[in-house]
GROMACS .gro file of C-alpha atoms in nm:
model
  339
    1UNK     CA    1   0.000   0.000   0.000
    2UNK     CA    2   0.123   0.346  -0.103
    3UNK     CA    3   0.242   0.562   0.207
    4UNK     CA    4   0.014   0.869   0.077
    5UNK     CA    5  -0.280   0.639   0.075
    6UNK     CA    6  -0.270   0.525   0.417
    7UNK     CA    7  -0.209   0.866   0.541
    8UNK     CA    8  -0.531   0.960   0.410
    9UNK     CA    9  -0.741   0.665   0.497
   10UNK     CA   10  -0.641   0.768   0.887
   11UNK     CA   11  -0.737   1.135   0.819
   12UNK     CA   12  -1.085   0.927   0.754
   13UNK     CA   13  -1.053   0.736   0.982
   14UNK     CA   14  -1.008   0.959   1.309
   15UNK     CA   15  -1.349   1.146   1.201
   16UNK     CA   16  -1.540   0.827   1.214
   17UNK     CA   17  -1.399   0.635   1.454
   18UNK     CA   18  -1.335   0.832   1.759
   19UNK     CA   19  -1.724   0.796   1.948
   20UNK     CA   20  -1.742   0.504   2.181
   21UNK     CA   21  -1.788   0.228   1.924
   22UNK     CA   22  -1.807  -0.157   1.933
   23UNK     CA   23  -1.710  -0.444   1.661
   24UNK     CA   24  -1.989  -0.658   1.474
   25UNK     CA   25  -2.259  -0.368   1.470
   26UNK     CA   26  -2.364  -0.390   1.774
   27UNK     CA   27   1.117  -0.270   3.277
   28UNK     CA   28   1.184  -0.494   3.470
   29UNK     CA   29   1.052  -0.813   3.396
   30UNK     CA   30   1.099  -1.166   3.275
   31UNK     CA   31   1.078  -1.093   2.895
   32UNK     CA   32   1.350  -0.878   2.728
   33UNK     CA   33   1.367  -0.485   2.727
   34UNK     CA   34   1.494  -0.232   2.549
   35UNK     CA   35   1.461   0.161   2.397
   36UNK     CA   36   1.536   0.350   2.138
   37UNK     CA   37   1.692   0.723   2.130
   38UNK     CA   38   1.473   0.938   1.938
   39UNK     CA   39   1.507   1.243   1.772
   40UNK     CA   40   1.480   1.592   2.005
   41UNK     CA   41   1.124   1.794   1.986
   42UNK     CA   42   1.134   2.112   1.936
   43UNK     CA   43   0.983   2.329   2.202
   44UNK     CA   44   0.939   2.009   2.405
   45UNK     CA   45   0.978   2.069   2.818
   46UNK     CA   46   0.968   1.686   2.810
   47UNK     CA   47   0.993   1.464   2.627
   48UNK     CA   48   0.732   1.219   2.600
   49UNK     CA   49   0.775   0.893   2.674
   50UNK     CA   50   0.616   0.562   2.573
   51UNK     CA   51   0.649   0.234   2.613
   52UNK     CA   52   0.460  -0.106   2.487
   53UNK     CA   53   0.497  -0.443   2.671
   54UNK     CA   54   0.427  -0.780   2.440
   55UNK     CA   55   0.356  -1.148   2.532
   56UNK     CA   56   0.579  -1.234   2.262
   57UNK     CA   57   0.889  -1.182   2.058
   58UNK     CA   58   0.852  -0.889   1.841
   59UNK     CA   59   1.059  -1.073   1.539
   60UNK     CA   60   0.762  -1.338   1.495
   61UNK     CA   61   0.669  -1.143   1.168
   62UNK     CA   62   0.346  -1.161   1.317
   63UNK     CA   63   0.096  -0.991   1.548
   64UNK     CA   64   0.380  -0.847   1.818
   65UNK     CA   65   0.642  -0.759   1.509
   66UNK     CA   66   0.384  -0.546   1.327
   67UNK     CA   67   0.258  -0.434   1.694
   68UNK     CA   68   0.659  -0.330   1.716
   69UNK     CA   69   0.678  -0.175   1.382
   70UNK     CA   70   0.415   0.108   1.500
   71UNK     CA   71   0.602   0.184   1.801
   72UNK     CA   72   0.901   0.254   1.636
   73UNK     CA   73   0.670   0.485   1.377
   74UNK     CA   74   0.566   0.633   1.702
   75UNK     CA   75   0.947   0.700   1.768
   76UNK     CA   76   1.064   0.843   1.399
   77UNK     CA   77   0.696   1.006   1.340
   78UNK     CA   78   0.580   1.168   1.633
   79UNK     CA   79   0.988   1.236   1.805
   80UNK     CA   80   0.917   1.070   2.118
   81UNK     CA   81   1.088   0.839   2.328
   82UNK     CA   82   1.040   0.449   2.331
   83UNK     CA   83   1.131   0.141   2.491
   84UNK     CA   84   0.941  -0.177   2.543
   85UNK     CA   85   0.921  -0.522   2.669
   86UNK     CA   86   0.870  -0.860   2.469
   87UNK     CA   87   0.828  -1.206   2.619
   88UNK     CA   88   0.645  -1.093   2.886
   89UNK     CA   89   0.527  -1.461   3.105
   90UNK     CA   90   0.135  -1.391   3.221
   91UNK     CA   91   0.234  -1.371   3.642
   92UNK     CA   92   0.462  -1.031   3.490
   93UNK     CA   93   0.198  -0.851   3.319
   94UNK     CA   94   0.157  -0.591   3.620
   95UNK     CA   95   0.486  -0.580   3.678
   96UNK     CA   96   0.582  -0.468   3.350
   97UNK     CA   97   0.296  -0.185   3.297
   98UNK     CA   98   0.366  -0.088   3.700
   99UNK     CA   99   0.754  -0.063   3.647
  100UNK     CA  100   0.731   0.182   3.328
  101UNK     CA  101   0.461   0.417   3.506
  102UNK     CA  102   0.688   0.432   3.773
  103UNK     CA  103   0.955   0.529   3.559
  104UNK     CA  104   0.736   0.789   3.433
  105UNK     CA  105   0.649   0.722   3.105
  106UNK     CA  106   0.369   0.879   2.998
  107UNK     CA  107   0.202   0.638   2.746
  108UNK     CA  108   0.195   0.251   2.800
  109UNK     CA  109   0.035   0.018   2.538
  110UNK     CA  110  -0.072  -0.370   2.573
  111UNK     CA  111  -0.034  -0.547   2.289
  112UNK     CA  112  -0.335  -0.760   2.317
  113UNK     CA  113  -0.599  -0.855   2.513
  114UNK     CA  114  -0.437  -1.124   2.757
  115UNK     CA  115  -0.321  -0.756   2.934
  116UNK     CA  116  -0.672  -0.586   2.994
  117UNK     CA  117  -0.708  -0.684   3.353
  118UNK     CA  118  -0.322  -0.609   3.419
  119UNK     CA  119  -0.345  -0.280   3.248
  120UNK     CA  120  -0.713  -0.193   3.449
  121UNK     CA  121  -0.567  -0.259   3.764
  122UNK     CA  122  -0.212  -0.095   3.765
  123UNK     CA  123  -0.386   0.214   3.572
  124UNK     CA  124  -0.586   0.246   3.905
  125UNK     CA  125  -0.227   0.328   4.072
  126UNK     CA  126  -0.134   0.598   3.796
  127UNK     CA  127  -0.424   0.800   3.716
  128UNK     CA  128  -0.138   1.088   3.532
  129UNK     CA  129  -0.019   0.790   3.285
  130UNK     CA  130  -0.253   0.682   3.038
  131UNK     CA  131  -0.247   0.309   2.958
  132UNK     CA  132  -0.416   0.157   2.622
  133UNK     CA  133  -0.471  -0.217   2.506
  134UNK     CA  134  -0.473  -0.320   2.135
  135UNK     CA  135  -0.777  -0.577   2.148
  136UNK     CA  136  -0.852  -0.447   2.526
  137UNK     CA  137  -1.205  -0.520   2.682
  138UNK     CA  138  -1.198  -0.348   3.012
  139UNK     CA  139  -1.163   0.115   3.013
  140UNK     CA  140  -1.100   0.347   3.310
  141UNK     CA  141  -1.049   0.720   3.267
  142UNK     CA  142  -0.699   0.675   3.135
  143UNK     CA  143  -0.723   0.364   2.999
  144UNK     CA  144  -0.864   0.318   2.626
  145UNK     CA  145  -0.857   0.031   2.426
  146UNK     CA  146  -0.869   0.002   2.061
  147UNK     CA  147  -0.996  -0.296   1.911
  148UNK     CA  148  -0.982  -0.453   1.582
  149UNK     CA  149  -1.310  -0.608   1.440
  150UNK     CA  150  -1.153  -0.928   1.374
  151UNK     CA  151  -1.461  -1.113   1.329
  152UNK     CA  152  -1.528  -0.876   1.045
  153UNK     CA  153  -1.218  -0.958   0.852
  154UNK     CA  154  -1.225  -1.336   0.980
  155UNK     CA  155  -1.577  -1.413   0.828
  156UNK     CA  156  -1.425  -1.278   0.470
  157UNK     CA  157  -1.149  -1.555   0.530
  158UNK     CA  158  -1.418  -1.768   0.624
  159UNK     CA  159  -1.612  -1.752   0.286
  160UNK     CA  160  -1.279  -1.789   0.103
  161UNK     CA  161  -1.255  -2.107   0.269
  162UNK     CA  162  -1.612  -2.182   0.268
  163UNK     CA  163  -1.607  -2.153  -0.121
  164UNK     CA  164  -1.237  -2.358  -0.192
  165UNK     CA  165  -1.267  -2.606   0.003
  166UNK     CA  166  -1.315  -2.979  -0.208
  167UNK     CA  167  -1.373  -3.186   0.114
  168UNK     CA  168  -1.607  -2.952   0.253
  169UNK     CA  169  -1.439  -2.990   0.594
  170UNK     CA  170  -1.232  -2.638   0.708
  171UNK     CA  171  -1.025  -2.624   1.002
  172UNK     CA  172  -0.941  -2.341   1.235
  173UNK     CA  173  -0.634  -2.270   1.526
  174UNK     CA  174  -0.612  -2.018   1.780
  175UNK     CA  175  -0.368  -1.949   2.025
  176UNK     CA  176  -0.497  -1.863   2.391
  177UNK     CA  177  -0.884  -1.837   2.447
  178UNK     CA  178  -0.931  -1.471   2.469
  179UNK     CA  179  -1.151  -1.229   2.274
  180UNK     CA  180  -0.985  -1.124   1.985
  181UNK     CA  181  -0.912  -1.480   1.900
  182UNK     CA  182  -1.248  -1.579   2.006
  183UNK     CA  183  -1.409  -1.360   1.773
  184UNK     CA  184  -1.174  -1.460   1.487
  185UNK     CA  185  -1.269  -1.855   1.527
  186UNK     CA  186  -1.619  -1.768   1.557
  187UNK     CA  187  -1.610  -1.500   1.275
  188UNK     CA  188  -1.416  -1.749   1.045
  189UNK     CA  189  -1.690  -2.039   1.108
  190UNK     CA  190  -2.020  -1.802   1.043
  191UNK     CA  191  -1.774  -1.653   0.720
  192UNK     CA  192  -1.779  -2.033   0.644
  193UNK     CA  193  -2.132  -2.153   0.710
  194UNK     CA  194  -2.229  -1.809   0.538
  195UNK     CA  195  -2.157  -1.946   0.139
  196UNK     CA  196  -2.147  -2.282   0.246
  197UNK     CA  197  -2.412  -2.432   0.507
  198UNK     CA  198  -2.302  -2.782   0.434
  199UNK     CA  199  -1.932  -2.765   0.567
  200UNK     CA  200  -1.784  -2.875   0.870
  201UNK     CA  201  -1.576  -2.660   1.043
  202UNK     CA  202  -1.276  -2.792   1.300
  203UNK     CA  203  -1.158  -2.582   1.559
  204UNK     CA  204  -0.923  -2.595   1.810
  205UNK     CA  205  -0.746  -2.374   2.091
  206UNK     CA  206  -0.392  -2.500   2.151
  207UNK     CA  207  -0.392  -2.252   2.483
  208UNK     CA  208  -0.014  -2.025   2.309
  209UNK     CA  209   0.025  -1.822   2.029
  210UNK     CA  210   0.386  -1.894   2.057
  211UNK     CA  211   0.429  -2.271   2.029
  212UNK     CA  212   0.482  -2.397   1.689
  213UNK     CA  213   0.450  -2.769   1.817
  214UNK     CA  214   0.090  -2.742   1.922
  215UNK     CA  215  -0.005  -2.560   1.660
  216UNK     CA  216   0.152  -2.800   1.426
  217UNK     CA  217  -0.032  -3.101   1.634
  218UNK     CA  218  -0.354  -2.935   1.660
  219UNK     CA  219  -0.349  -2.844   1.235
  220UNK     CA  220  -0.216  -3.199   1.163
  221UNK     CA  221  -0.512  -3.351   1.409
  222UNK     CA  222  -0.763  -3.161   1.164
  223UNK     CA  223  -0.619  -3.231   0.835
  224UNK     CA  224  -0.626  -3.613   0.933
  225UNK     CA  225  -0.965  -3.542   1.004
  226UNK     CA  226  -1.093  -3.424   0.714
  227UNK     CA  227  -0.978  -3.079   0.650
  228UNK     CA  228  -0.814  -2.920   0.372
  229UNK     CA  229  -0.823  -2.570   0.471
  230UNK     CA  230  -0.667  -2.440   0.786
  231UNK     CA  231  -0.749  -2.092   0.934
  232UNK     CA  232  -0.496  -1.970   1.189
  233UNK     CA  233  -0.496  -1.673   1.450
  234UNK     CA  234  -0.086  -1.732   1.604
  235UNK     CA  235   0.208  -1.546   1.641
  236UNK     CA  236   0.543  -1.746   1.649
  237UNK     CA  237   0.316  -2.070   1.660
  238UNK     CA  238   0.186  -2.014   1.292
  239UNK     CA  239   0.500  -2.174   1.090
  240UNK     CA  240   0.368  -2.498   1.270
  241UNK     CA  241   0.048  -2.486   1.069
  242UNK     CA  242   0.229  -2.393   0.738
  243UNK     CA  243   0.463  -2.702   0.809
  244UNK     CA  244   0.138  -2.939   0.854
  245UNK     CA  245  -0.040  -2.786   0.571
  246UNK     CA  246   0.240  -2.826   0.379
  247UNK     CA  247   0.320  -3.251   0.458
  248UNK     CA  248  -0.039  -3.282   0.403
  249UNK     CA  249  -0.074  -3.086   0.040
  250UNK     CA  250  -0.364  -2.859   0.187
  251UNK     CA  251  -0.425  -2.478   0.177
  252UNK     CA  252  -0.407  -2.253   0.481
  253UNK     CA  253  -0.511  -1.877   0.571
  254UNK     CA  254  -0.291  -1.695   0.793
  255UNK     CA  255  -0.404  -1.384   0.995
  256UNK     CA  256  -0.278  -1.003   1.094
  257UNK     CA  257   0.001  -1.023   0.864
  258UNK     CA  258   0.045  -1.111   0.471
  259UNK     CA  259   0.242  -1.437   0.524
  260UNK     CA  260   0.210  -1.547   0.179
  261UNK     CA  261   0.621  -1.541   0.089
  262UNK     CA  262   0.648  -1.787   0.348
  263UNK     CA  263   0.487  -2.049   0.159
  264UNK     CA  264   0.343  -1.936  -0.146
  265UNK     CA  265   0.171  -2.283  -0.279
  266UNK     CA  266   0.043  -2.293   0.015
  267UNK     CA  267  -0.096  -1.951   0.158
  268UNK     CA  268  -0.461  -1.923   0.004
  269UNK     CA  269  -0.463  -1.519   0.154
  270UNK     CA  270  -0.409  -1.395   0.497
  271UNK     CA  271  -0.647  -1.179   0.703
  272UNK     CA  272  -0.503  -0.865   0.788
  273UNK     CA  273  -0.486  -0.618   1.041
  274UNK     CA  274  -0.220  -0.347   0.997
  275UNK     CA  275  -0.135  -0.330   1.371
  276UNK     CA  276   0.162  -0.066   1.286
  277UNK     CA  277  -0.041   0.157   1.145
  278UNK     CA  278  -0.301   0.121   1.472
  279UNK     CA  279  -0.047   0.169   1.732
  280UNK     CA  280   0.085   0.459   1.550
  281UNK     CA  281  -0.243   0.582   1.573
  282UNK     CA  282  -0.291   0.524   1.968
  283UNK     CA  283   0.042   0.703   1.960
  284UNK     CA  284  -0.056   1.000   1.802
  285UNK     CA  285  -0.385   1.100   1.928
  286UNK     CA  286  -0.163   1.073   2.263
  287UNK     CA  287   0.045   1.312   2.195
  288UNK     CA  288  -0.236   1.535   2.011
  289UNK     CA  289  -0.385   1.502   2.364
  290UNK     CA  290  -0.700   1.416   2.211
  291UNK     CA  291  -0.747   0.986   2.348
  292UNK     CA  292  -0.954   0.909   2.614
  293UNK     CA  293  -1.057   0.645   2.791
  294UNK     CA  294  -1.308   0.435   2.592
  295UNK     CA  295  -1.308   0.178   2.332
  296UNK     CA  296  -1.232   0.275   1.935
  297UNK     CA  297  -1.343  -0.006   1.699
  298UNK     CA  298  -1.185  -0.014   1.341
  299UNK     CA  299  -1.361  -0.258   1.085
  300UNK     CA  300  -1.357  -0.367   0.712
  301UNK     CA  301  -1.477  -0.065   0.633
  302UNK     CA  302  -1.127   0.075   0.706
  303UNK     CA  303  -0.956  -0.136   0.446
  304UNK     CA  304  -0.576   0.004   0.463
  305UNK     CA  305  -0.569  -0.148   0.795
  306UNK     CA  306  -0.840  -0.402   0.785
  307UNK     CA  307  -0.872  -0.636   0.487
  308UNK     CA  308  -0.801  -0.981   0.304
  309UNK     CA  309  -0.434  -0.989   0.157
  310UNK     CA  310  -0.432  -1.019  -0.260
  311UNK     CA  311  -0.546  -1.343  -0.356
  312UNK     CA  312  -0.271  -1.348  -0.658
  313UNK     CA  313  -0.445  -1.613  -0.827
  314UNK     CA  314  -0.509  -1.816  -0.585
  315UNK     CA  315  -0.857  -1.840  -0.621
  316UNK     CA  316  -1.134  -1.819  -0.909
  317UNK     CA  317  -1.241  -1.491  -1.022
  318UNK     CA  318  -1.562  -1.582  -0.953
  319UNK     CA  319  -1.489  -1.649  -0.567
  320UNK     CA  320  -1.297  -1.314  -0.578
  321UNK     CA  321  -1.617  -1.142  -0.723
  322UNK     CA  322  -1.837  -1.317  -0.445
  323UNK     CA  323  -1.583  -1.213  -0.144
  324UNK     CA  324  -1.608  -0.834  -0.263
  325UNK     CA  325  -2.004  -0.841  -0.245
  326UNK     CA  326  -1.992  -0.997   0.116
  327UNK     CA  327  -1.703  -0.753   0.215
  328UNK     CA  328  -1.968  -0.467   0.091
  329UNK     CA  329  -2.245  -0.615   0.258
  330UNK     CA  330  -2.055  -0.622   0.586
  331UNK     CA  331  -1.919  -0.279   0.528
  332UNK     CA  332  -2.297  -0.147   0.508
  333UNK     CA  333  -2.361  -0.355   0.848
  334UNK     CA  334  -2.644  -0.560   0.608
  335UNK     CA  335  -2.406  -0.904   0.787
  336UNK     CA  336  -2.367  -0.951   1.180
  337UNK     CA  337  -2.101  -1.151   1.242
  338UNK     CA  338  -2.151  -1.213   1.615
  339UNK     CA  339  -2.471  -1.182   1.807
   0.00000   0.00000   0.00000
């Protein structure tokens, strides 16, 4: 996507998104730290600080490295200074947020929603910091969360697989049983029962986003079942899925970020959600002074952050033609997802 065009779809995308909103319709710590040295702001008192704590590595060229990629837009965009945490173990969570409001940073982000009740209760402690979680569920006054409609962009993968699939048995993976991949399972099975009441849909919680072994165990249980299709919401787990898709000669869809180089025979699309782009935006209306503490939903309907990778001829023109008249019909709220 062009650079110019994303800066104009968030110009859009502040004026429609910033009222309370919901999806559907309706340190010092055990991981590792570090910060970046950014660039002095003019007629800056203070610098501002931020920092972002993740669950996982920020190199799994998933949903923590694009998480990672907007903080350091937040650093070389908005001139402010960074540092974060990765590989953050669950019994840490407060620890982490607590040890960088003590330190005084001003901003710090959760990436995900495994850190909404650690972010609610330390931001009790700090009322002058403001805390926000990317997929977040629970708000104080300085605590927002923004939340991507991952159902939305799930049920669109869904029908893709709905449509492809020869066996008429679909599979789907997620990593721990929280919300956002709640709502992606559940999304991608009503996206698949949608064009295709017939199928069976498989799915499975392997309790990490991280562990390549389940996943791999929990795909290869499904394709031996039946399944030629695999959906997948992971981080550093999801090569185990490619790997078992690939010794069994199916198809899989990936999720948040276009995986398709890493196995191109085998990638049908991925389901994305340009989490750079979002935390740059948490960033910014931070430092415009102009967040607060409730929930922002972003949808389909934003499509330079939420949207099906290029299909690249992976599919039929007539399934591509199908998949842009659901992707309308959601955008006009015509489709619930979710109840």
């Amino acid at each position: 996507m062009k650079t110019a065009k994303k800066m104009a779809a968030f110009v859009l995308l502040i004026a429609m998104m910033f009222t309370i909103a919901a999806c559907g319709g309706n340190g010092s710590t055990g991981g590792n730290q570090s910060t970046g040295d950014a660039q002095p702001q003019e007629q800056a008192e203070k610098k501002i600080r931020v920092a972002m704590v993740f669950s996982g590595p920020v190199n799994d060229n998933s949903w923590n490295g694009s998480g990672y990629a907007g903080l350091k837009k937040i650093e070389e965009g908005l001139g402010v200074e960074i540092a974060f945490s990765d590989q953050v173990p669950v019994p840490e969570f407060e620890e982490a947020f607590r040890d960088y409001a003590s330190k005084g940073y001003d901003l710090v982000i959760g990436h995900g929603g495994e850190f909404s009740d650690a972010a609610f209760a330390v931001a009790q402690e700090f009322p002058d910091v403001h805390f926000s979680v990317v997929n977040g569920n629970k708000n104080a006054a300085n605590l927002s969360t923004f939340e991507v409609c991952d159902e939305q962009v799930a049920f669109l993968a869904g029908a893709v697989a709905g449509l492809m699939t020869k066996s008429n048995v679909v599979s789907g993976i997620g990593g721990m049983e929280i919300p956002p991949t709640y709502r992606s399972l559940e999304g991608y099975k009503a996206g698949v029962l949608y064009v295709n009441p017939d199928a069976q849909v498989l799915s499975t919680y392997t309790g990490s986003f991280e562990d390549a072994a389940k996943a791999k165990e929990a795909a290869l249980a499904h394709l031996e079942s039946g399944a030629d299709i695999v959906f997948y919401y992971l981080n550093a787990a999801s090569p185990g899925v490619i790997q078992a898709a690939q010794e069994k000669g199916a198809k899989a869809i990936a999720t948040i970020t276009d995986q398709y180089d890493q196995a191109p025979d085998t990638i049908l699309t991925s389901a994305l959600s340009d989490l750079s782009q979002l935390v740059y935006l948490i960033g910014e209306q931070f430092v415009k002074g102009s967040i607060k503490g409730q929930p922002y939903a972003i949808g389909v309907a934003h499509e330079d952050i939420v949207g099906l990778a290029p299909f690249r001829g992976q599919v039929p023109a007539e399934v591509e033609a199908r998949i842009a008249e659901i992707k309308e019909e959601l955008v006009k709220g015509n489709i619930t997802v979710l109840p």
